[in-house]
Amino acid sequence: MKKRVFSGIQPSGHIHIGNYIGAVRNWLVNLEDRDNIFCVVDQHAITVPYDPEALHSGTREAVALYIACGLDPQKCRLFVQSHIPEHTELAWLLTCITPMGWLERMTQFKDRVGARRERVGTGLFVYPTLMAADILLYQAHEVPVGDDQKQHVELTRDIAERFNRQFGEVFTVPEPVIPQVGARIMGLDDPTAKMSKSTEGQYHSVGLLDDPDKVRKTIMRAVTDSQQGIVFDPQRPGLFNLLTIYQALTGQENAEIETHFAGKGYGDLKKELVEVVIAEIEPIQARYRELTADPAYIDEVLAESVEKLRPIVDATMDGVRRAMGHR
Ligand code: ATP
Ligand code: LTN
């Protein structure tokens, strides 16, 4: 039996090179030797104020981009979270066994809620139990994500273990899989903050669908410092971030990159990085345009996946309902 992989992205904005380097690209490497399931988690994207039409178009865009990045629907299942209602059913059941204290320790919630405690929806607080439901519903072994989601996958493990202890062995306990390089790409306008879909700012991120001119402008304006020399130094976060993106996309070693840029300046690095990024995203954009020319194709892929996933979902939910006494 192949190990099962599950991961997802929220359609909360346009997918950027951080999502690509930290997540999607790493989903491609095991397309042959794992049983892969990738989701567009539209129910996660409603935990903050949003526009329903933008959610719908963003969800379709994300599915098409998954395929354009190389996630061949013949080799993996691609689907939309809200098309399988058991995600929310299981999330409720898991919410009931998840201590408040565990959720209160989630750093992403603490960062996001800030001073807005009276205004944010409760969904933002319990969101990690929905993420746990996504993963546990499919009995996934591995969850390839960026660094910011590691804590949520660890929480998922704790919830699975608690459930199994309390009600009997129902769930596979999953492992997070975090990339060595590029697990946390930083904002190009502010290298101290994570690159995010939902962060405003024209020059914050490079989207996979950005045109070459926008890519060039964003990278050439990337915030660095006034020091000299191109070296991997975490104390120089702007430079470190550019080098990390360069390294993730070229696959070269640190020393090789430092030698290549010896005696050169930030402008040289930025110019080369522009070329590397454009070369990576151009073929993705060409495939995206082809795919979206036929909207019925995406519908077919999504419907077929739901059909194939049904038996897994039914088996897990049958076990869960029985174990919990809902018979
Ligand atoms: P949002 O701002 O709406 O939360 P996001 O850009 O943080 O969006 P998510 O949908 O939360 O993206 O994350 C999708 C996947 O991309 C996750 O695996 C996450 O860890 C990864 N990821 C997100 N941002 C980065 C980043 N800056 N660097 C590396 N990986 C990232
Ligand atoms: N919470 C994740 C997205 C997400 C996810 C998942 C990732 C929702 N469910 C299951 C992996 C597995 C985020 O990136 N914000």
Short mmCIF file of C-alpha atoms and ligand atoms in Angstrom, two decimals:
data_model
loop_
_atom_site.label_atom_id
_atom_site.label_comp_id
_atom_site.label_asym_id
_atom_site.label_seq_id
_atom_site.Cartn_x
_atom_site.Cartn_y
_atom_site.Cartn_z
CA MET A 1 0.00 0.00 0.00
CA LYS A 2 1.27 3.47 -0.91
CA LYS A 3 1.45 6.07 1.84
CA ARG A 4 -1.29 8.66 1.61
CA VAL A 5 -0.50 12.37 1.30
CA PHE A 6 -2.98 15.17 2.00
CA SER A 7 -2.52 18.91 1.72
CA GLY A 8 -4.43 22.06 0.84
CA ILE A 9 -4.37 25.78 0.15
CA GLN A 10 -6.98 28.38 1.06
CA PRO A 11 -8.51 30.29 -1.86
CA SER A 12 -8.08 33.51 0.09
CA GLY A 13 -6.23 35.35 -2.67
CA HIS A 14 -3.86 34.64 -5.54
CA ILE A 15 -1.38 31.79 -5.08
CA HIS A 16 2.15 33.21 -4.76
CA ILE A 17 5.70 31.88 -5.03
CA GLY A 18 5.72 31.30 -1.25
CA ASN A 19 2.82 28.85 -1.58
CA TYR A 20 4.53 27.33 -4.59
CA ILE A 21 7.97 26.88 -3.00
CA GLY A 22 6.69 25.99 0.49
CA ALA A 23 3.87 23.70 -0.60
CA VAL A 24 2.78 22.90 -4.19
CA ARG A 25 6.25 22.19 -5.57
CA ASN A 26 6.82 19.59 -2.86
CA TRP A 27 3.56 17.88 -3.69
CA LEU A 28 4.91 17.12 -7.17
CA VAL A 29 7.89 15.07 -6.04
CA ASN A 30 5.90 12.07 -4.82
CA LEU A 31 3.23 12.00 -7.48
CA GLU A 32 4.21 8.48 -8.51
CA ASP A 33 4.98 6.75 -5.24
CA ARG A 34 2.27 8.12 -2.93
CA ASP A 35 -1.50 8.15 -2.92
CA ASN A 36 -1.99 11.91 -3.22
CA ILE A 37 -5.02 14.01 -2.31
CA PHE A 38 -4.93 17.81 -2.70
CA CYS A 39 -7.69 20.12 -1.68
CA VAL A 40 -8.71 23.74 -2.16
CA VAL A 41 -9.92 24.49 1.36
CA ASP A 42 -12.70 26.99 0.67
CA GLN A 43 -14.27 26.55 4.11
CA HIS A 44 -11.04 27.74 5.71
CA ALA A 45 -11.16 30.90 3.62
CA ILE A 46 -14.45 32.02 5.21
CA THR A 47 -12.95 32.39 8.69
CA VAL A 48 -12.21 36.06 7.88
CA PRO A 49 -14.48 38.58 6.08
CA TYR A 50 -14.61 37.72 2.37
CA ASP A 51 -16.46 38.30 -0.89
CA PRO A 52 -18.49 35.23 -2.03
CA GLU A 53 -17.86 35.88 -5.74
CA ALA A 54 -14.13 36.25 -5.17
CA LEU A 55 -14.16 33.03 -3.13
CA HIS A 56 -15.81 31.20 -6.00
CA SER A 57 -13.46 32.51 -8.69
CA GLY A 58 -10.44 32.06 -6.40
CA THR A 59 -11.39 28.43 -5.80
CA ARG A 60 -11.56 27.71 -9.56
CA GLU A 61 -8.31 29.58 -10.13
CA ALA A 62 -6.58 27.50 -7.45
CA VAL A 63 -7.75 24.18 -8.92
CA ALA A 64 -6.60 25.22 -12.41
CA LEU A 65 -3.27 26.38 -10.99
CA TYR A 66 -2.76 23.08 -9.17
CA ILE A 67 -3.08 21.29 -12.52
CA ALA A 68 -0.99 23.90 -14.34
CA CYS A 69 1.80 23.40 -11.77
CA GLY A 70 1.92 19.72 -12.71
CA LEU A 71 -0.58 18.03 -10.40
CA ASP A 72 -1.88 15.69 -13.07
CA PRO A 73 -5.49 14.71 -12.22
CA GLN A 74 -4.69 11.23 -13.57
CA LYS A 75 -2.10 10.81 -10.82
CA CYS A 76 -3.76 12.49 -7.83
CA ARG A 77 -7.16 13.57 -6.55
CA LEU A 78 -7.89 17.29 -6.69
CA PHE A 79 -11.05 18.55 -5.02
CA VAL A 80 -12.83 21.39 -3.25
CA GLN A 81 -13.42 21.02 0.50
CA SER A 82 -17.06 22.20 0.49
CA HIS A 83 -17.96 19.51 -2.07
CA ILE A 84 -17.53 16.90 0.67
CA PRO A 85 -19.76 17.88 3.61
CA GLU A 86 -18.14 15.36 5.96
CA HIS A 87 -15.25 17.80 6.51
CA THR A 88 -17.51 20.00 8.63
CA GLU A 89 -19.25 17.05 10.29
CA LEU A 90 -15.93 15.59 11.41
CA ALA A 91 -14.66 19.04 12.40
CA TRP A 92 -17.55 19.39 14.88
CA LEU A 93 -16.88 15.96 16.38
CA LEU A 94 -13.18 16.76 16.76
CA THR A 95 -13.96 20.21 18.20
CA CYS A 96 -15.77 18.46 21.04
CA ILE A 97 -12.65 16.54 22.07
CA THR A 98 -10.14 19.36 21.54
CA PRO A 99 -9.28 21.28 24.74
CA MET A 100 -9.57 25.09 24.49
CA GLY A 101 -6.03 25.36 25.85
CA TRP A 102 -4.61 23.51 22.83
CA LEU A 103 -6.27 26.00 20.45
CA GLU A 104 -5.21 28.96 22.58
CA ARG A 105 -1.59 27.96 22.05
CA MET A 106 -1.82 28.20 18.24
CA THR A 107 0.54 31.01 17.25
CA GLN A 108 -1.21 31.72 13.95
CA PHE A 109 -4.44 32.54 15.82
CA LYS A 110 -2.59 34.71 18.31
CA ASP A 111 -0.87 36.61 15.47
CA ARG A 112 -4.05 37.07 13.50
CA VAL A 113 -6.49 37.97 16.22
CA GLY A 114 -4.38 40.73 17.75
CA ALA A 115 -6.63 43.34 19.26
CA ARG A 116 -9.69 42.21 17.27
CA ARG A 117 -10.92 39.60 19.75
CA GLU A 118 -14.42 41.05 19.99
CA ARG A 119 -14.85 41.09 16.21
CA VAL A 120 -13.28 37.94 14.73
CA GLY A 121 -15.51 34.93 14.08
CA THR A 122 -15.21 31.85 16.31
CA GLY A 123 -14.31 29.91 13.15
CA LEU A 124 -10.88 31.53 13.17
CA PHE A 125 -10.30 30.11 16.64
CA VAL A 126 -11.51 26.55 15.92
CA TYR A 127 -10.03 26.51 12.39
CA PRO A 128 -7.27 24.04 13.34
CA THR A 129 -9.92 21.41 14.15
CA LEU A 130 -11.30 21.81 10.60
CA MET A 131 -7.77 21.34 9.30
CA ALA A 132 -7.41 18.24 11.50
CA ALA A 133 -10.69 16.94 10.05
CA ASP A 134 -9.38 17.47 6.48
CA ILE A 135 -6.32 15.37 7.19
CA LEU A 136 -7.85 12.67 9.41
CA LEU A 137 -10.88 12.11 7.15
CA TYR A 138 -8.51 10.64 4.55
CA GLN A 139 -6.27 8.76 7.03
CA ALA A 140 -3.28 10.63 5.58
CA HIS A 141 0.25 9.60 6.61
CA GLU A 142 2.05 12.72 5.38
CA VAL A 143 1.09 16.39 5.21
CA PRO A 144 3.53 18.49 3.12
CA VAL A 145 3.18 22.14 4.22
CA GLY A 146 5.20 25.28 4.82
CA ASP A 147 6.69 26.08 8.18
CA ASP A 148 3.69 28.14 9.38
CA GLN A 149 1.44 25.06 9.30
CA LYS A 150 3.71 22.71 11.24
CA GLN A 151 2.06 23.55 14.55
CA HIS A 152 -1.38 22.79 13.10
CA VAL A 153 -0.24 19.38 11.84
CA GLU A 154 1.24 18.65 15.26
CA LEU A 155 -2.09 19.59 16.83
CA THR A 156 -3.77 17.21 14.37
CA ARG A 157 -1.51 14.43 15.68
CA ASP A 158 -2.49 15.25 19.26
CA ILE A 159 -6.19 15.25 18.39
CA ALA A 160 -5.87 11.91 16.54
CA GLU A 161 -4.03 10.32 19.45
CA ARG A 162 -6.56 11.64 21.96
CA PHE A 163 -9.44 10.32 19.86
CA ASN A 164 -7.82 6.92 19.42
CA ARG A 165 -7.20 6.64 23.17
CA GLN A 166 -10.71 7.71 24.10
CA PHE A 167 -12.78 5.90 21.44
CA GLY A 168 -10.52 3.23 19.90
CA GLU A 169 -8.07 3.20 17.00
CA VAL A 170 -9.87 5.02 14.19
CA PHE A 171 -7.34 7.54 12.87
CA THR A 172 -3.92 7.32 11.22
CA VAL A 173 -1.58 9.74 13.05
CA PRO A 174 -0.05 11.99 10.33
CA GLU A 175 3.44 13.50 10.03
CA PRO A 176 4.21 17.04 8.84
CA VAL A 177 6.65 17.19 5.89
CA ILE A 178 8.45 20.54 5.77
CA PRO A 179 10.86 21.50 2.94
CA GLN A 180 14.56 22.04 3.73
CA VAL A 181 14.74 25.21 1.63
CA GLY A 182 11.93 27.76 1.32
CA ALA A 183 9.62 26.61 4.13
CA ARG A 184 9.02 30.28 4.97
CA ILE A 185 9.37 32.79 2.14
CA MET A 186 9.15 36.33 3.45
CA GLY A 187 7.34 39.36 2.02
CA LEU A 188 9.36 41.17 -0.66
CA ASP A 189 8.24 44.54 0.74
CA ASP A 190 8.98 43.46 4.34
CA PRO A 191 11.37 40.55 4.88
CA THR A 192 10.39 40.30 8.55
CA ALA A 193 6.81 39.18 7.69
CA LYS A 194 5.76 35.96 5.96
CA MET A 195 4.65 36.29 2.34
CA SER A 196 0.86 35.87 2.46
CA LYS A 197 -2.01 35.86 -0.01
CA SER A 198 -4.04 38.11 2.22
CA THR A 199 -1.39 40.77 2.87
CA GLU A 200 -2.11 44.02 1.01
CA GLY A 201 0.61 45.88 -0.86
CA GLN A 202 1.38 46.02 -4.56
CA TYR A 203 4.96 44.80 -4.15
CA HIS A 204 4.45 42.29 -1.34
CA SER A 205 4.46 39.04 -3.31
CA VAL A 206 4.94 37.50 -6.74
CA GLY A 207 1.80 35.67 -7.84
CA LEU A 208 2.07 32.61 -10.09
CA LEU A 209 -0.13 34.47 -12.58
CA ASP A 210 1.70 37.81 -12.44
CA ASP A 211 2.94 39.19 -15.76
CA PRO A 212 6.70 39.59 -16.34
CA ASP A 213 6.56 43.34 -15.81
CA LYS A 214 4.95 42.96 -12.36
CA VAL A 215 7.49 40.23 -11.45
CA ARG A 216 10.36 42.50 -12.47
CA LYS A 217 9.07 45.52 -10.58
CA THR A 218 8.34 43.56 -7.40
CA ILE A 219 11.73 41.83 -7.26
CA MET A 220 13.74 44.90 -8.27
CA ARG A 221 12.03 46.88 -5.47
CA ALA A 222 12.46 44.12 -2.87
CA VAL A 223 13.56 45.55 0.47
CA THR A 224 17.18 44.67 1.35
CA ASP A 225 19.79 46.51 3.42
CA SER A 226 22.73 48.79 2.70
CA GLN A 227 25.47 46.21 3.27
CA GLN A 228 27.63 44.60 0.62
CA GLY A 229 28.38 41.06 -0.51
CA ILE A 230 25.98 38.29 -1.52
CA VAL A 231 26.10 35.66 1.23
CA PHE A 232 23.52 33.53 3.06
CA ASP A 233 23.32 35.53 6.29
CA PRO A 234 20.10 35.20 8.31
CA GLN A 235 20.94 38.54 9.95
CA ARG A 236 20.25 40.16 6.55
CA PRO A 237 16.66 38.97 6.08
CA GLY A 238 15.94 40.77 2.78
CA LEU A 239 19.00 39.34 1.06
CA PHE A 240 18.52 35.93 2.72
CA ASN A 241 14.97 35.77 1.38
CA LEU A 242 16.04 36.58 -2.21
CA LEU A 243 18.81 33.98 -2.01
CA THR A 244 16.38 31.42 -0.60
CA ILE A 245 13.96 31.93 -3.51
CA TYR A 246 16.90 31.70 -5.92
CA GLN A 247 18.15 28.52 -4.26
CA ALA A 248 14.72 26.89 -4.11
CA LEU A 249 14.14 27.47 -7.82
CA THR A 250 17.63 26.63 -9.11
CA GLY A 251 18.40 23.76 -6.73
CA GLN A 252 21.99 24.99 -6.27
CA GLU A 253 24.01 24.71 -3.05
CA ASN A 254 24.74 27.77 -0.88
CA ALA A 255 28.45 27.79 -1.74
CA GLU A 256 27.78 27.51 -5.46
CA ILE A 257 25.43 30.50 -5.31
CA GLU A 258 27.80 32.59 -3.19
CA THR A 259 30.67 31.89 -5.61
CA HIS A 260 28.47 32.77 -8.56
CA PHE A 261 27.62 36.16 -7.04
CA ALA A 262 31.08 36.92 -5.60
CA GLY A 263 31.99 40.55 -6.28
CA LYS A 264 28.48 41.32 -7.55
CA GLY A 265 25.79 43.50 -6.00
CA TYR A 266 22.12 43.31 -5.03
CA GLY A 267 21.08 44.63 -8.46
CA ASP A 268 22.80 41.67 -10.17
CA LEU A 269 21.15 39.15 -7.85
CA LYS A 270 17.74 40.76 -8.36
CA LYS A 271 18.12 40.79 -12.14
CA GLU A 272 19.03 37.12 -12.24
CA LEU A 273 16.27 36.25 -9.82
CA VAL A 274 13.73 37.98 -12.08
CA GLU A 275 14.83 35.70 -14.94
CA VAL A 276 14.74 32.56 -12.78
CA VAL A 277 11.24 33.34 -11.47
CA ILE A 278 9.86 34.22 -14.91
CA ALA A 279 11.32 31.04 -16.40
CA GLU A 280 9.60 29.02 -13.65
CA ILE A 281 6.16 30.62 -13.89
CA GLU A 282 5.85 31.17 -17.66
CA PRO A 283 5.12 27.52 -18.51
CA ILE A 284 2.67 27.36 -15.58
CA GLN A 285 0.85 30.38 -16.98
CA ALA A 286 0.74 28.90 -20.48
CA ARG A 287 -0.83 25.68 -19.15
CA TYR A 288 -3.22 27.71 -17.00
CA ARG A 289 -4.47 29.61 -20.06
CA GLU A 290 -5.00 26.36 -21.97
CA LEU A 291 -6.87 24.71 -19.10
CA THR A 292 -9.15 27.61 -18.36
CA ALA A 293 -10.18 27.89 -22.01
CA ASP A 294 -12.46 24.93 -21.27
CA PRO A 295 -14.24 25.52 -17.92
CA ALA A 296 -16.07 22.18 -18.21
CA TYR A 297 -12.74 20.38 -17.83
CA ILE A 298 -12.24 21.64 -14.26
CA ASP A 299 -15.80 20.59 -13.35
CA GLU A 300 -15.11 17.10 -14.67
CA VAL A 301 -11.88 16.77 -12.69
CA LEU A 302 -13.60 17.92 -9.49
CA ALA A 303 -16.62 15.65 -9.90
CA GLU A 304 -14.48 12.62 -10.67
CA SER A 305 -12.31 13.20 -7.60
CA VAL A 306 -15.30 13.41 -5.27
CA GLU A 307 -16.54 10.12 -6.64
CA LYS A 308 -13.15 8.45 -6.10
CA LEU A 309 -12.82 9.89 -2.57
CA ARG A 310 -16.31 8.82 -1.46
CA PRO A 311 -15.35 5.30 -0.29
CA ILE A 312 -12.49 6.64 1.89
CA VAL A 313 -14.75 9.30 3.42
CA ASP A 314 -17.56 6.81 4.08
CA ALA A 315 -15.22 4.29 5.70
CA THR A 316 -13.69 6.87 8.06
CA MET A 317 -17.02 8.43 9.00
CA ASP A 318 -18.57 5.03 9.60
CA GLY A 319 -15.75 4.21 12.03
CA VAL A 320 -15.98 7.60 13.73
CA ARG A 321 -19.77 7.56 14.14
CA ARG A 322 -19.74 4.02 15.53
CA ALA A 323 -16.87 4.74 17.91
CA MET A 324 -18.59 7.87 19.22
CA GLY A 325 -21.94 6.18 19.76
CA HIS A 326 -23.85 7.75 16.89
CA ARG A 327 -25.45 4.53 15.73
P1 ATP B 1 -3.33 33.52 3.85
O1 ATP B 1 -2.60 34.80 3.88
O2 ATP B 1 -4.72 33.65 3.28
O3 ATP B 1 -3.28 32.72 5.12
P2 ATP B 1 -1.13 32.07 2.81
O4 ATP B 1 -0.39 32.70 1.71
O5 ATP B 1 -0.54 32.12 4.18
O6 ATP B 1 -2.59 32.64 2.80
P3 ATP B 1 -2.16 29.36 3.00
O7 ATP B 1 -3.33 29.02 2.14
O8 ATP B 1 -2.39 29.67 4.41
O9 ATP B 1 -1.36 30.58 2.35
O10 ATP B 1 -1.07 28.23 2.86
C1 ATP B 1 -1.01 27.26 1.82
C2 ATP B 1 0.29 26.51 1.92
O11 ATP B 1 1.37 27.37 1.56
C3 ATP B 1 0.62 26.00 3.33
O12 ATP B 1 1.26 24.75 3.21
C4 ATP B 1 1.56 27.03 3.86
O13 ATP B 1 2.39 26.52 4.87
C5 ATP B 1 2.34 27.41 2.62
N1 ATP B 1 2.83 28.77 2.71
C6 ATP B 1 2.08 29.89 2.88
N2 ATP B 1 2.85 30.97 2.89
C7 ATP B 1 4.12 30.55 2.73
C8 ATP B 1 5.37 31.21 2.67
N3 ATP B 1 5.45 32.51 2.78
N4 ATP B 1 6.49 30.46 2.50
C9 ATP B 1 6.41 29.12 2.39
N5 ATP B 1 5.25 28.43 2.44
C10 ATP B 1 4.11 29.13 2.61
N1 LTN B 2 -4.50 25.74 7.22
C1 LTN B 2 -3.75 25.57 6.02
C2 LTN B 2 -4.53 25.11 4.87
C3 LTN B 2 -5.08 23.77 5.14
C4 LTN B 2 -4.37 22.53 5.10
C5 LTN B 2 -5.31 21.55 5.44
C6 LTN B 2 -3.05 22.20 4.82
C7 LTN B 2 -6.35 23.50 5.49
N2 LTN B 2 -6.50 22.14 5.66
C8 LTN B 2 -4.94 20.21 5.52
C9 LTN B 2 -2.70 20.85 4.91
C10 LTN B 2 -3.64 19.87 5.26
C11 LTN B 2 -3.11 26.89 5.70
O1 LTN B 2 -2.21 26.88 4.97
N3 LTN B 2 -3.56 27.98 6.18
#
